Amino acid sequence: TGTQYSRRIGVEGEELPGVYHGLDFLRDVNLGHTRQMRGVVAVIGGGNTAIDAARSAMRLGAREVHILYRRTIEDMPADPREIHDALEEGIRIHAMVAPVRISGRERVQSVACVQMELGAYDRSGRRTPVPVEGSEFSFPADIVIPAVSQYSDLPFIRRDEVEITKWGTFVVDPDTQMTTMPGVFAGGDVVRGADTVITAIADGKKAARSIDRYLGGTGELNKGEPIDIPVIEDDEELVEHERFPMKYLDPDTRRHSCQEVAQGYHRLNAIAEAMRCLHCDRRQS
């Protein structure tokens, strides 16, 4: 079922017209329901959903797009390439700020924020951001897009049937992917939270082996014909060729269009780049 719902940020004013949660916004953009935006857009969050929302808002005509993030830019979980591209397109990132209130009479007019500073280290080894006393300020905005986290759609299961974490994901056996309900297996975002496609595929294969064993099989999967992988030689006389740069759409052009940003390679560069694959880049100097 994935993580299809945007988690609320839990601040006053989140119900005001003009607040557009990240996944809902991106879904409507892709379905063609949202075709135009005006004014100043404030995106709250630092992940890929926040970056996608900000870049999409810019392309839909927003006058200004700002990202508000409570940690440093270096701590943003979004892909560094996406952050770089967003900055090139004129999106402004305000680090070390956190929203405390969304204000407006009939619709959004501003976001009240506080400055943050880095405090003690947490369990993950990162310093925890803490509010700076007396630092509250108002940030004018016409549209606010919270994109801080996501959670799973679980209408098909009762909480007393399967154990669920405090984040709303399934508890599974790490070796078998089985949930606390015998015979029910899970993987991907519904277990990990928002993650990548490749980890969901890996969980699926792992669960398939476990399901086969659970049903009396050997757990052996049909993976197709074996592939002969050449032995990697580590020879000091061999040198690596650098990657050929890809052509990208100019930032001033792409911020007003939905054309593909990465334009691909010139034919000769494409051939040369392909020759680097599978250690073919290691050639005699």
Short mmCIF file of N, CA and C in Angstrom, two decimals, residues 104-284:
data_model
loop_
_atom_site.label_atom_id
_atom_site.label_comp_id
_atom_site.label_asym_id
_atom_site.label_seq_id
_atom_site.Cartn_x
_atom_site.Cartn_y
_atom_site.Cartn_z
N GLY A 104 -4.02 33.68 8.68
CA GLY A 104 -4.83 34.24 7.61
C GLY A 104 -6.28 34.35 8.05
N ARG A 105 -7.02 35.25 7.42
CA ARG A 105 -8.44 35.41 7.77
C ARG A 105 -9.30 34.39 7.04
N GLU A 106 -9.43 34.54 5.74
CA GLU A 106 -10.24 33.60 4.97
C GLU A 106 -9.39 32.56 4.26
N ARG A 107 -8.09 32.85 4.09
CA ARG A 107 -7.16 31.89 3.50
C ARG A 107 -5.75 32.24 3.98
N VAL A 108 -4.78 31.47 3.57
CA VAL A 108 -3.40 31.66 4.03
C VAL A 108 -2.87 33.05 3.64
N GLN A 109 -2.23 33.70 4.61
CA GLN A 109 -1.57 34.97 4.34
C GLN A 109 -0.10 34.95 4.76
N SER A 110 0.22 34.13 5.77
CA SER A 110 1.61 34.10 6.24
C SER A 110 1.86 32.83 7.06
N VAL A 111 3.14 32.56 7.26
CA VAL A 111 3.57 31.46 8.12
C VAL A 111 4.46 32.05 9.21
N ALA A 112 4.10 31.81 10.45
CA ALA A 112 4.94 32.25 11.56
C ALA A 112 5.99 31.17 11.81
N CYS A 113 7.26 31.59 11.86
CA CYS A 113 8.37 30.65 12.03
C CYS A 113 9.26 31.08 13.20
N VAL A 114 10.05 30.14 13.67
CA VAL A 114 11.09 30.46 14.65
C VAL A 114 12.44 30.02 14.10
N GLN A 115 13.47 30.76 14.45
CA GLN A 115 14.83 30.36 14.09
C GLN A 115 15.22 29.15 14.95
N MET A 116 16.01 28.27 14.39
CA MET A 116 16.48 27.09 15.12
C MET A 116 17.99 27.18 15.26
N GLU A 117 18.49 26.51 16.27
CA GLU A 117 19.93 26.34 16.43
C GLU A 117 20.22 24.89 16.78
N LEU A 118 21.42 24.43 16.51
CA LEU A 118 21.76 23.03 16.74
C LEU A 118 22.09 22.78 18.20
N GLY A 119 21.41 21.78 18.77
CA GLY A 119 21.64 21.43 20.16
C GLY A 119 22.44 20.14 20.30
N ALA A 120 22.03 19.30 21.24
CA ALA A 120 22.76 18.07 21.53
C ALA A 120 22.58 17.06 20.40
N TYR A 121 23.46 16.06 20.36
CA TYR A 121 23.40 15.02 19.34
C TYR A 121 22.30 14.02 19.68
N ASP A 122 21.59 13.54 18.63
CA ASP A 122 20.56 12.53 18.86
C ASP A 122 21.13 11.14 18.60
N ARG A 123 20.27 10.11 18.63
CA ARG A 123 20.74 8.73 18.46
C ARG A 123 21.35 8.46 17.09
N SER A 124 20.91 9.22 16.09
CA SER A 124 21.43 9.01 14.73
C SER A 124 22.78 9.70 14.51
N GLY A 125 23.24 10.44 15.52
CA GLY A 125 24.52 11.14 15.39
C GLY A 125 24.39 12.55 14.86
N ARG A 126 23.14 13.00 14.64
CA ARG A 126 22.93 14.38 14.18
C ARG A 126 22.57 15.26 15.37
N ARG A 127 22.93 16.53 15.28
CA ARG A 127 22.58 17.48 16.35
C ARG A 127 21.12 17.87 16.19
N THR A 128 20.40 17.86 17.28
CA THR A 128 18.98 18.16 17.28
C THR A 128 18.74 19.66 17.21
N PRO A 129 17.92 20.13 16.24
CA PRO A 129 17.61 21.56 16.18
C PRO A 129 16.65 21.96 17.31
N VAL A 130 16.93 23.07 17.96
CA VAL A 130 16.07 23.56 19.03
C VAL A 130 15.72 25.02 18.75
N PRO A 131 14.52 25.47 19.15
CA PRO A 131 14.10 26.84 18.86
C PRO A 131 14.94 27.87 19.62
N VAL A 132 15.18 28.99 18.96
CA VAL A 132 15.87 30.11 19.59
C VAL A 132 14.81 30.99 20.24
N GLU A 133 14.91 31.20 21.52
CA GLU A 133 13.90 31.97 22.26
C GLU A 133 13.81 33.40 21.73
N GLY A 134 12.56 33.85 21.48
CA GLY A 134 12.33 35.21 21.04
C GLY A 134 12.66 35.47 19.58
N SER A 135 12.77 34.41 18.79
CA SER A 135 13.21 34.58 17.39
C SER A 135 12.06 34.49 16.39
N GLU A 136 10.82 34.46 16.86
CA GLU A 136 9.69 34.27 15.94
C GLU A 136 9.58 35.41 14.93
N PHE A 137 9.29 35.05 13.69
CA PHE A 137 9.10 36.05 12.64
C PHE A 137 8.01 35.55 11.69
N SER A 138 7.45 36.44 10.91
CA SER A 138 6.36 36.10 10.00
C SER A 138 6.87 36.06 8.56
N PHE A 139 6.47 35.02 7.86
CA PHE A 139 6.90 34.82 6.48
C PHE A 139 5.67 34.90 5.59
N PRO A 140 5.52 35.93 4.73
CA PRO A 140 4.31 36.06 3.91
C PRO A 140 4.23 34.95 2.87
N ALA A 141 3.04 34.39 2.70
CA ALA A 141 2.84 33.31 1.73
C ALA A 141 1.38 33.25 1.31
N ASP A 142 1.16 32.93 0.04
CA ASP A 142 -0.20 32.76 -0.49
C ASP A 142 -0.63 31.30 -0.47
N ILE A 143 0.35 30.40 -0.61
CA ILE A 143 0.09 28.96 -0.58
C ILE A 143 1.17 28.31 0.28
N VAL A 144 0.76 27.39 1.14
CA VAL A 144 1.70 26.65 1.98
C VAL A 144 1.57 25.16 1.65
N ILE A 145 2.71 24.52 1.35
CA ILE A 145 2.72 23.10 1.02
C ILE A 145 3.55 22.35 2.06
N PRO A 146 2.90 21.75 3.08
CA PRO A 146 3.65 20.93 4.04
C PRO A 146 4.05 19.61 3.38
N ALA A 147 5.32 19.26 3.49
CA ALA A 147 5.81 18.00 2.91
C ALA A 147 6.88 17.44 3.84
N VAL A 148 6.47 17.09 5.06
CA VAL A 148 7.44 16.68 6.07
C VAL A 148 7.59 15.18 6.20
N SER A 149 6.54 14.42 5.89
CA SER A 149 6.62 12.98 6.04
C SER A 149 5.38 12.35 5.41
N GLN A 150 5.37 11.02 5.35
CA GLN A 150 4.26 10.30 4.74
C GLN A 150 3.90 9.09 5.61
N TYR A 151 2.64 8.64 5.46
CA TYR A 151 2.25 7.45 6.21
C TYR A 151 1.36 6.56 5.34
N SER A 152 1.15 5.34 5.78
CA SER A 152 0.50 4.33 4.96
C SER A 152 -1.02 4.36 5.10
N ASP A 153 -1.67 3.93 4.04
CA ASP A 153 -3.12 3.78 3.99
C ASP A 153 -3.45 2.37 4.46
N LEU A 154 -4.01 2.24 5.66
CA LEU A 154 -4.23 0.91 6.24
C LEU A 154 -5.70 0.66 6.62
N PRO A 155 -6.63 0.82 5.68
CA PRO A 155 -8.03 0.59 6.05
C PRO A 155 -8.39 -0.89 6.07
N PHE A 156 -7.49 -1.72 5.53
CA PHE A 156 -7.80 -3.15 5.37
C PHE A 156 -7.38 -3.97 6.58
N ILE A 157 -6.79 -3.35 7.58
CA ILE A 157 -6.26 -4.11 8.71
C ILE A 157 -6.65 -3.41 10.02
N ARG A 158 -6.94 -4.21 11.03
CA ARG A 158 -7.23 -3.63 12.35
C ARG A 158 -5.97 -3.64 13.18
N ARG A 159 -5.81 -2.61 13.97
CA ARG A 159 -4.58 -2.48 14.77
C ARG A 159 -4.44 -3.60 15.80
N ASP A 160 -5.55 -4.25 16.16
CA ASP A 160 -5.44 -5.35 17.12
C ASP A 160 -5.10 -6.67 16.43
N GLU A 161 -5.02 -6.66 15.09
CA GLU A 161 -4.70 -7.88 14.35
C GLU A 161 -3.21 -7.98 14.03
N VAL A 162 -2.60 -6.86 13.70
CA VAL A 162 -1.19 -6.83 13.32
C VAL A 162 -0.50 -5.71 14.09
N GLU A 163 0.68 -6.00 14.62
CA GLU A 163 1.40 -4.98 15.38
C GLU A 163 1.92 -3.90 14.44
N ILE A 164 1.71 -2.64 14.83
CA ILE A 164 2.11 -1.49 14.03
C ILE A 164 2.98 -0.58 14.88
N THR A 165 4.02 -0.01 14.28
CA THR A 165 4.91 0.88 15.01
C THR A 165 4.23 2.22 15.27
N LYS A 166 4.88 3.06 16.05
CA LYS A 166 4.32 4.38 16.34
C LYS A 166 4.31 5.28 15.10
N TRP A 167 5.07 4.87 14.06
CA TRP A 167 5.08 5.62 12.81
C TRP A 167 4.02 5.12 11.83
N GLY A 168 3.23 4.10 12.24
CA GLY A 168 2.17 3.60 11.38
C GLY A 168 2.63 2.58 10.35
N THR A 169 3.79 1.95 10.58
CA THR A 169 4.28 0.91 9.67
C THR A 169 4.19 -0.46 10.36
N PHE A 170 4.19 -1.51 9.54
CA PHE A 170 4.09 -2.87 10.09
C PHE A 170 5.38 -3.30 10.78
N VAL A 171 5.22 -4.01 11.89
CA VAL A 171 6.35 -4.67 12.53
C VAL A 171 6.53 -6.02 11.84
N VAL A 172 7.73 -6.30 11.33
CA VAL A 172 7.98 -7.58 10.64
C VAL A 172 9.22 -8.24 11.21
N ASP A 173 9.29 -9.55 11.01
CA ASP A 173 10.50 -10.29 11.35
C ASP A 173 11.58 -9.91 10.33
N PRO A 174 12.73 -9.40 10.77
CA PRO A 174 13.74 -8.94 9.82
C PRO A 174 14.30 -10.05 8.93
N ASP A 175 14.19 -11.31 9.36
CA ASP A 175 14.73 -12.42 8.57
C ASP A 175 13.73 -12.96 7.56
N THR A 176 12.43 -12.85 7.87
CA THR A 176 11.42 -13.47 7.01
C THR A 176 10.44 -12.49 6.38
N GLN A 177 10.38 -11.26 6.88
CA GLN A 177 9.40 -10.25 6.43
C GLN A 177 7.97 -10.59 6.86
N MET A 178 7.80 -11.57 7.76
CA MET A 178 6.45 -11.90 8.22
C MET A 178 6.02 -10.92 9.30
N THR A 179 4.76 -10.48 9.22
CA THR A 179 4.20 -9.61 10.23
C THR A 179 3.87 -10.44 11.47
N THR A 180 3.26 -9.82 12.47
CA THR A 180 2.88 -10.56 13.68
C THR A 180 1.65 -11.42 13.44
N MET A 181 1.02 -11.32 12.26
CA MET A 181 -0.07 -12.22 11.89
C MET A 181 0.51 -13.36 11.05
N PRO A 182 0.45 -14.60 11.53
CA PRO A 182 1.03 -15.72 10.79
C PRO A 182 0.48 -15.80 9.36
N GLY A 183 1.40 -15.94 8.41
CA GLY A 183 1.00 -16.07 7.02
C GLY A 183 0.85 -14.76 6.28
N VAL A 184 1.04 -13.63 6.96
CA VAL A 184 0.95 -12.32 6.31
C VAL A 184 2.34 -11.68 6.30
N PHE A 185 2.84 -11.39 5.10
CA PHE A 185 4.18 -10.85 4.92
C PHE A 185 4.09 -9.42 4.37
N ALA A 186 5.09 -8.62 4.64
CA ALA A 186 5.07 -7.22 4.18
C ALA A 186 6.49 -6.74 3.93
N GLY A 187 6.60 -5.72 3.07
CA GLY A 187 7.90 -5.11 2.78
C GLY A 187 7.69 -3.77 2.11
N GLY A 188 8.77 -3.12 1.78
CA GLY A 188 8.68 -1.81 1.12
C GLY A 188 8.27 -0.72 2.08
N ASP A 189 7.60 0.31 1.53
CA ASP A 189 7.28 1.50 2.31
C ASP A 189 6.38 1.23 3.51
N VAL A 190 5.50 0.23 3.40
CA VAL A 190 4.57 -0.05 4.50
C VAL A 190 5.31 -0.60 5.72
N VAL A 191 6.57 -1.00 5.52
CA VAL A 191 7.42 -1.47 6.61
C VAL A 191 8.51 -0.43 6.94
N ARG A 192 9.13 0.12 5.90
CA ARG A 192 10.28 0.99 6.08
C ARG A 192 9.92 2.47 6.23
N GLY A 193 8.70 2.84 5.82
CA GLY A 193 8.40 4.24 5.62
C GLY A 193 8.81 4.61 4.21
N ALA A 194 8.68 5.87 3.84
CA ALA A 194 8.99 6.30 2.48
C ALA A 194 10.44 5.97 2.14
N ASP A 195 10.62 5.16 1.10
CA ASP A 195 11.95 4.71 0.71
C ASP A 195 12.00 4.59 -0.80
N THR A 196 13.01 3.91 -1.32
CA THR A 196 13.20 3.81 -2.76
C THR A 196 12.56 2.54 -3.33
N VAL A 197 12.36 2.55 -4.64
CA VAL A 197 11.76 1.40 -5.32
C VAL A 197 12.64 0.16 -5.17
N ILE A 198 13.95 0.31 -5.27
CA ILE A 198 14.84 -0.85 -5.26
C ILE A 198 14.78 -1.60 -3.93
N THR A 199 14.60 -0.88 -2.81
CA THR A 199 14.50 -1.57 -1.52
C THR A 199 13.17 -2.33 -1.42
N ALA A 200 12.12 -1.80 -2.03
CA ALA A 200 10.84 -2.51 -2.05
C ALA A 200 10.95 -3.78 -2.88
N ILE A 201 11.66 -3.71 -4.01
CA ILE A 201 11.87 -4.90 -4.85
C ILE A 201 12.66 -5.96 -4.07
N ALA A 202 13.70 -5.51 -3.36
CA ALA A 202 14.52 -6.44 -2.57
C ALA A 202 13.67 -7.10 -1.47
N ASP A 203 12.83 -6.31 -0.81
CA ASP A 203 11.94 -6.86 0.22
C ASP A 203 10.99 -7.88 -0.39
N GLY A 204 10.50 -7.61 -1.60
CA GLY A 204 9.58 -8.52 -2.27
C GLY A 204 10.23 -9.86 -2.55
N LYS A 205 11.46 -9.84 -3.01
CA LYS A 205 12.18 -11.09 -3.29
C LYS A 205 12.45 -11.87 -1.99
N LYS A 206 12.83 -11.12 -0.96
CA LYS A 206 13.09 -11.75 0.34
C LYS A 206 11.81 -12.39 0.89
N ALA A 207 10.70 -11.65 0.79
CA ALA A 207 9.42 -12.17 1.26
C ALA A 207 8.99 -13.37 0.43
N ALA A 208 9.25 -13.36 -0.88
CA ALA A 208 8.87 -14.48 -1.75
C ALA A 208 9.55 -15.76 -1.31
N ARG A 209 10.83 -15.67 -0.96
CA ARG A 209 11.55 -16.85 -0.47
C ARG A 209 10.93 -17.35 0.83
N SER A 210 10.61 -16.41 1.72
CA SER A 210 10.03 -16.79 3.00
C SER A 210 8.65 -17.41 2.83
N ILE A 211 7.85 -16.85 1.91
CA ILE A 211 6.51 -17.38 1.66
C ILE A 211 6.60 -18.80 1.11
N ASP A 212 7.57 -19.02 0.22
CA ASP A 212 7.75 -20.36 -0.34
C ASP A 212 8.10 -21.37 0.76
N ARG A 213 8.99 -20.97 1.67
CA ARG A 213 9.34 -21.87 2.79
C ARG A 213 8.14 -22.08 3.70
N TYR A 214 7.38 -21.02 3.93
CA TYR A 214 6.20 -21.11 4.80
C TYR A 214 5.18 -22.11 4.25
N LEU A 215 5.13 -22.20 2.92
CA LEU A 215 4.19 -23.12 2.27
C LEU A 215 4.81 -24.49 1.99
N GLY A 216 6.02 -24.70 2.54
CA GLY A 216 6.62 -26.03 2.41
C GLY A 216 7.67 -26.15 1.34
N GLY A 217 8.01 -25.07 0.67
CA GLY A 217 9.01 -25.12 -0.39
C GLY A 217 10.42 -24.94 0.14
N THR A 218 11.36 -24.79 -0.79
CA THR A 218 12.77 -24.67 -0.43
C THR A 218 13.21 -23.21 -0.28
N GLY A 219 12.39 -22.30 -0.77
CA GLY A 219 12.77 -20.89 -0.74
C GLY A 219 13.64 -20.49 -1.91
N GLU A 220 13.76 -21.38 -2.89
CA GLU A 220 14.59 -21.09 -4.06
C GLU A 220 13.75 -20.38 -5.11
N LEU A 221 14.22 -19.24 -5.59
CA LEU A 221 13.47 -18.46 -6.57
C LEU A 221 14.00 -18.72 -7.97
N ASN A 222 13.11 -18.62 -8.96
CA ASN A 222 13.52 -18.71 -10.36
C ASN A 222 14.08 -17.35 -10.78
N LYS A 223 15.38 -17.27 -10.92
CA LYS A 223 16.03 -16.01 -11.26
C LYS A 223 16.47 -15.95 -12.72
N GLY A 224 16.04 -16.92 -13.53
CA GLY A 224 16.43 -16.93 -14.93
C GLY A 224 17.80 -17.55 -15.13
N GLU A 225 18.31 -17.41 -16.34
CA GLU A 225 19.62 -17.99 -16.67
C GLU A 225 20.73 -17.26 -15.93
N PRO A 226 21.75 -18.01 -15.46
CA PRO A 226 22.87 -17.37 -14.77
C PRO A 226 23.63 -16.44 -15.71
N ILE A 227 24.16 -15.36 -15.15
CA ILE A 227 24.91 -14.37 -15.92
C ILE A 227 26.39 -14.49 -15.58
N ASP A 228 27.23 -14.56 -16.60
CA ASP A 228 28.66 -14.65 -16.40
C ASP A 228 29.21 -13.25 -16.15
N ILE A 229 29.65 -12.99 -14.93
CA ILE A 229 30.18 -11.68 -14.56
C ILE A 229 31.70 -11.74 -14.57
N PRO A 230 32.37 -10.92 -15.40
CA PRO A 230 33.84 -10.98 -15.48
C PRO A 230 34.49 -10.63 -14.15
N VAL A 231 35.64 -11.25 -13.91
CA VAL A 231 36.41 -10.95 -12.70
C VAL A 231 37.02 -9.56 -12.84
N ILE A 232 36.90 -8.74 -11.80
CA ILE A 232 37.46 -7.39 -11.82
C ILE A 232 38.96 -7.46 -11.57
N GLU A 233 39.73 -6.89 -12.50
CA GLU A 233 41.18 -6.86 -12.35
C GLU A 233 41.60 -5.51 -11.78
N ASP A 234 42.47 -5.56 -10.80
CA ASP A 234 42.98 -4.33 -10.20
C ASP A 234 44.43 -4.17 -10.63
N ASP A 235 44.63 -3.44 -11.72
CA ASP A 235 45.95 -3.28 -12.31
C ASP A 235 46.33 -1.81 -12.24
N GLU A 236 47.49 -1.52 -11.66
CA GLU A 236 47.92 -0.14 -11.50
C GLU A 236 48.15 0.57 -12.83
N GLU A 237 48.41 -0.21 -13.91
CA GLU A 237 48.67 0.40 -15.21
C GLU A 237 47.38 0.82 -15.90
N LEU A 238 46.23 0.39 -15.38
CA LEU A 238 44.95 0.76 -15.98
C LEU A 238 44.43 2.05 -15.36
N VAL A 239 43.85 2.90 -16.17
CA VAL A 239 43.33 4.17 -15.69
C VAL A 239 41.84 4.26 -16.00
N GLU A 240 41.13 5.02 -15.18
CA GLU A 240 39.70 5.21 -15.39
C GLU A 240 39.44 6.50 -16.14
N HIS A 241 38.54 6.43 -17.11
CA HIS A 241 38.13 7.63 -17.83
C HIS A 241 37.01 8.31 -17.04
N GLU A 242 37.04 9.62 -16.98
CA GLU A 242 36.02 10.37 -16.25
C GLU A 242 34.67 10.28 -16.96
N ARG A 243 33.62 10.50 -16.21
CA ARG A 243 32.27 10.48 -16.78
C ARG A 243 32.08 11.66 -17.73
N PHE A 244 31.40 11.42 -18.84
CA PHE A 244 31.08 12.49 -19.77
C PHE A 244 29.87 13.27 -19.25
N PRO A 245 29.96 14.59 -19.19
CA PRO A 245 28.82 15.36 -18.66
C PRO A 245 27.62 15.31 -19.60
N MET A 246 26.42 15.23 -19.02
CA MET A 246 25.20 15.23 -19.81
C MET A 246 24.72 16.67 -20.02
N LYS A 247 24.05 16.89 -21.12
CA LYS A 247 23.50 18.21 -21.40
C LYS A 247 22.20 18.40 -20.62
N TYR A 248 22.08 19.56 -19.95
CA TYR A 248 20.89 19.87 -19.17
C TYR A 248 20.19 21.10 -19.74
N LEU A 249 18.88 21.13 -19.60
CA LEU A 249 18.10 22.28 -20.02
C LEU A 249 18.51 23.50 -19.20
N ASP A 250 18.61 24.64 -19.83
CA ASP A 250 18.99 25.87 -19.15
C ASP A 250 18.00 26.19 -18.02
N PRO A 251 18.50 26.58 -16.82
CA PRO A 251 17.60 26.85 -15.67
C PRO A 251 16.50 27.86 -15.97
N ASP A 252 16.81 28.92 -16.73
CA ASP A 252 15.79 29.93 -17.03
C ASP A 252 14.69 29.38 -17.92
N THR A 253 15.02 28.36 -18.72
CA THR A 253 14.02 27.74 -19.58
C THR A 253 13.19 26.72 -18.81
N ARG A 254 13.88 25.88 -18.04
CA ARG A 254 13.18 24.76 -17.40
C ARG A 254 12.28 25.19 -16.26
N ARG A 255 12.58 26.33 -15.64
CA ARG A 255 11.73 26.77 -14.51
C ARG A 255 10.35 27.20 -14.97
N HIS A 256 10.17 27.38 -16.29
CA HIS A 256 8.87 27.77 -16.83
C HIS A 256 8.25 26.69 -17.71
N SER A 257 8.83 25.49 -17.69
CA SER A 257 8.28 24.41 -18.52
C SER A 257 8.42 23.08 -17.82
N CYS A 258 7.73 22.09 -18.33
CA CYS A 258 7.81 20.74 -17.77
C CYS A 258 8.57 19.80 -18.71
N GLN A 259 9.45 20.38 -19.54
CA GLN A 259 10.28 19.54 -20.40
C GLN A 259 11.26 18.74 -19.57
N GLU A 260 11.75 17.64 -20.14
CA GLU A 260 12.77 16.82 -19.48
C GLU A 260 14.00 17.69 -19.23
N VAL A 261 14.49 17.70 -17.99
CA VAL A 261 15.63 18.54 -17.63
C VAL A 261 16.93 17.96 -18.20
N ALA A 262 17.15 16.66 -18.00
CA ALA A 262 18.34 16.00 -18.53
C ALA A 262 18.12 15.70 -20.01
N GLN A 263 18.89 16.36 -20.88
CA GLN A 263 18.67 16.29 -22.32
C GLN A 263 19.37 15.14 -23.02
N GLY A 264 20.17 14.37 -22.28
CA GLY A 264 20.86 13.24 -22.89
C GLY A 264 22.21 13.65 -23.46
N TYR A 265 22.80 12.73 -24.26
CA TYR A 265 24.15 12.93 -24.79
C TYR A 265 24.15 13.15 -26.30
N HIS A 266 25.17 13.82 -26.78
CA HIS A 266 25.49 13.79 -28.20
C HIS A 266 25.86 12.35 -28.54
N ARG A 267 25.61 11.93 -29.76
CA ARG A 267 25.80 10.52 -30.15
C ARG A 267 27.20 10.01 -29.80
N LEU A 268 28.25 10.77 -30.14
CA LEU A 268 29.61 10.32 -29.88
C LEU A 268 29.90 10.22 -28.38
N ASN A 269 29.41 11.21 -27.61
CA ASN A 269 29.59 11.17 -26.16
C ASN A 269 28.84 9.99 -25.55
N ALA A 270 27.67 9.68 -26.09
CA ALA A 270 26.89 8.54 -25.59
C ALA A 270 27.64 7.24 -25.80
N ILE A 271 28.27 7.09 -26.97
CA ILE A 271 29.06 5.88 -27.23
C ILE A 271 30.24 5.80 -26.28
N ALA A 272 30.94 6.93 -26.11
CA ALA A 272 32.10 6.95 -25.21
C ALA A 272 31.68 6.67 -23.77
N GLU A 273 30.55 7.22 -23.34
CA GLU A 273 30.07 6.99 -21.97
C GLU A 273 29.68 5.53 -21.78
N ALA A 274 29.03 4.93 -22.80
CA ALA A 274 28.62 3.54 -22.70
C ALA A 274 29.83 2.60 -22.59
N MET A 275 30.95 3.00 -23.19
CA MET A 275 32.15 2.16 -23.15
C MET A 275 32.78 2.10 -21.77
N ARG A 276 32.35 3.00 -20.86
CA ARG A 276 32.87 2.94 -19.49
C ARG A 276 32.16 1.88 -18.66
N CYS A 277 31.06 1.33 -19.16
CA CYS A 277 30.22 0.42 -18.39
C CYS A 277 30.92 -0.90 -18.08
N LEU A 278 30.62 -1.46 -16.92
CA LEU A 278 31.16 -2.76 -16.52
C LEU A 278 32.70 -2.83 -16.62
N HIS A 279 33.33 -1.76 -16.16
CA HIS A 279 34.79 -1.69 -16.10
C HIS A 279 35.47 -1.68 -17.45
N CYS A 280 34.73 -1.40 -18.53
CA CYS A 280 35.38 -1.18 -19.82
C CYS A 280 36.15 0.13 -19.82
N ASP A 281 35.91 0.97 -18.77
CA ASP A 281 36.66 2.22 -18.64
C ASP A 281 38.10 1.98 -18.30
N ARG A 282 38.41 0.77 -17.82
CA ARG A 282 39.79 0.47 -17.42
C ARG A 282 40.58 0.04 -18.65
N ARG A 283 41.26 1.01 -19.27
CA ARG A 283 41.94 0.73 -20.52
C ARG A 283 43.45 1.04 -20.35
N GLN A 284 44.25 0.43 -21.18
CA GLN A 284 45.68 0.65 -21.10
C GLN A 284 45.99 2.12 -21.42
#
